[in-house]
Amino acid sequence: MSDSPALLKPAELDPATAITRQICEQMDRCLLGRESLHRLVLTGLLSRGHILLEGLPGLGKTALVRTIGNILQLDFNRVQFTPDLMPGDVLGSHILQQTESGQREMIFEPGPVFTNILLADEINRASPKTQSAMLETMQERSVTLRGQTRELPQPFFVIASQNPIEMEGTYPLPEAQLDRFLFRVMFDAVNADVLQRIITERRQGDLPSPNWQASADDLNYLFTVMERIYLPKPVAGYIARLVAATHPDHAEAPESVKQYVQYGTSPRAAIAMGEAARANALLDGRPTVGFEDVAAVAKPVMNHRLILNYQARFDRVDANRVLTDLLEELDETGLDLPSDVSLQKA
Amino acid sequence: MSTIDPALQSFVRRVHAMMIYRSVLRWSALWLMIAGVVVLGIRFTSDLPGDWWKYLLASWALLVAIAWYRESQRRPDPKQLRAAFDRQNHAGGLVMAAAEVDTRSWEARSGSLALPSVQWHSGSAWLGTILALVFFITALLLPVKYARLIADPPLEISQQVEDLHEQIDVLESEYILSPQQAENKREELDRIAEQASGLNPSKTWEALDQLLHTNEQIAQQQAEDALSKLNALNEASLLGKALEMLPKGLEDQKAFEEGLKQLGQLMNQLNQDGALDPNNLPPELQKAMQQALKQLGQGEGPDAEQLKQLLEALENNQDQLLDLARQLAQKGLIPPNLADQFQPGELGGLDPGPLADLLKQHGGDFQELLEQLGPELGGRGDANRGPGHAPLLYGNESSEEGAEFQEQKLGLSVPLEQAKLAGVTITAPEVTGGEAILGQGALNTAQAGGGNALAAPVLPRHRTAVKRFFTRPGVNPPSVPE
């Protein structure tokens, strides 16, 4: 045991937890009634993942991104994706300019992607050409133009939104691009109490300024601590079994998966789930990842990665229902006890 | 050592103990069922040994040991149990991480970990075990007689066996069966009685029927022999008595001598046929009969005293045969009609007087004289007695099995629809042809309520016509049918 790596000490973890708690509190203060969503978005950011927000217009997607940028003191750009948006409009382009010496040369003019947080609003309205231009930026966090690769600022997050209605004239995101999003988060409407508070406290919809902001050091410290959150082997095994069981031909796949899933999730989903579970443990102030962390992030990680078949459409079954069945039926521990024997909390 | 380990080990032991308990309880139900069957089997066939409970306990201890060994081999992976312990305590992976990294700095913060309870839904297992236990106790306490009744229900054949024993005794006492044959039959009968079982009664019944049938066959054959001997003895006795009644005059000497000669032939024939059994006679009669036979064989007639003794000997032999027939009939070995043919007295109840007259007047062959006397002297007995040539014998009724009724084709009948209309009258139809016509036909002897040869239906559309017939002028019926 003495040779084994030590966990984070409480003294090391507690400041990070305090920072995350502060961030969440500031987000909750600025955006009302979105506590669980704020936690999920922060989890995604700590995992260095990109987030796809799906919800109706006017629910506060842009406000959320703007608030995060303010609290984390990160650069923030917003691009409204339209069908005539070209890749150069996002990535940047070379412009012929005359230098002081009178010569002319191609000068690179960075696009809005060169920022820390990019809000790609209504991303599914852009043409596939422009959507595919996002692939490298999201995966490699770099932009290559004219043979030259340029690193994006760190950290770099894409928070995209798409509208579930008004599907005419849209280009559904290809699976390869969907797979690059860590989470797909459903942006639901808030309840009447929250709406009442918004109406009374937010004249003109103005967002209050955060009264606390995280510094770059705080953010770096969070990322450092994230690297040391420990993932036990049984939990890693559970993540692996969970992802494997999304494939209909897998032995542990539940009946709903066999019936409704055409293709299961990729290994990238397993990696994403491990990272997201670590971030969830950090938010809870724990140095280790437990099964409950996996359960908390499993649905947002996998719901956009499952490809359902036509039978699911006919039966009006969505990915969340399939994942609910999967999480209920797959035992976390893999303990093969007889069906009439169960463990109960003392 | 991590502070988590002791609690974890307790949890592992608890899971293991529960699995052993589960196996033992479930196997105990099966074990009790098997033990109950074994106990029943032993009690059916013999008695339980005195220390049977030791074997019972030993086998149960063996069962527990096997369950323990089996569950030890199938013990869940400790890593999985650790993960389950972590999950049940909501430890957030700390317990799992304790197996891989140093977690001591966090253990104090996590506090004491509670032991999860291992629950087994044992209702069905307990129900099965209780039912098996009830079965075992029932098997143990069930009265043996009921147990054996279940195993081998008895077959009540004591009366049949006793009857057959008596039949064999009779057959042996009448020298129909030799002692060895009788003993063999008794042994066979005892074996059948011993092997008799209610589970397969037909086998026993068939064997008893076979034995009875054999006895009846032997007895019937012997009775038929005895009947022919009895008839011959009756004839000889009749002739002897007729000779005894002949007047002792000189003119009768010839008839007497001729009768004696024929008596001698009859006696010799009886002797050759074995109808005269000297062993059945008292010693003085045996001696007298030997003397008489000797004299008859030499052509010398017996004197009156010897003739009297001879007749007495014949009667003794007759009695013996009658007694034999009576005993066989009493035991049901011969049919009643055969037993009825054994009648005491003279041949067919004939009176020797007329025979003596014939002998005196004509002499001649005894058989011819009997034929002459037959119609005159018969009638003193019943239908099957007397000298008739064809006695009336009533045997068993013939079987109806296989009998068929002779098919008879009935005559054609003319349906009402095909009847020809001869004419319509407003009065009752006039019958022509006189009594000869009226006396024929199917309705000749018909009586009221006895049915009709042709029942023509009266349909609703005929109602008006029928009503008009009964209400016609000049006729005043007592009532008009509605």
Short mmCIF file of N, CA, C and O in Angstrom, two decimals, chain B residues 210 216 223 284 393:
data_model
loop_
_atom_site.label_atom_id
_atom_site.label_comp_id
_atom_site.label_asym_id
_atom_site.label_seq_id
_atom_site.Cartn_x
_atom_site.Cartn_y
_atom_site.Cartn_z
N GLN B 210 -57.54 -71.81 -12.87
CA GLN B 210 -56.89 -72.94 -13.56
C GLN B 210 -56.88 -74.18 -12.67
O GLN B 210 -57.17 -75.30 -13.11
N GLU B 216 -62.00 -79.94 -11.47
CA GLU B 216 -63.31 -80.30 -12.01
C GLU B 216 -63.19 -81.31 -13.15
O GLU B 216 -64.00 -82.22 -13.28
N ALA B 223 -66.35 -89.11 -12.24
CA ALA B 223 -67.78 -89.29 -12.00
C ALA B 223 -68.45 -90.01 -13.16
O ALA B 223 -69.35 -90.85 -12.96
N GLU B 284 -65.91 -110.28 5.67
CA GLU B 284 -66.75 -111.46 5.37
C GLU B 284 -67.39 -111.34 4.00
O GLU B 284 -67.49 -112.30 3.24
N LEU B 393 -81.92 -85.21 -20.86
CA LEU B 393 -80.89 -84.58 -20.04
C LEU B 393 -80.92 -83.08 -20.32
O LEU B 393 -80.90 -82.65 -21.48
#
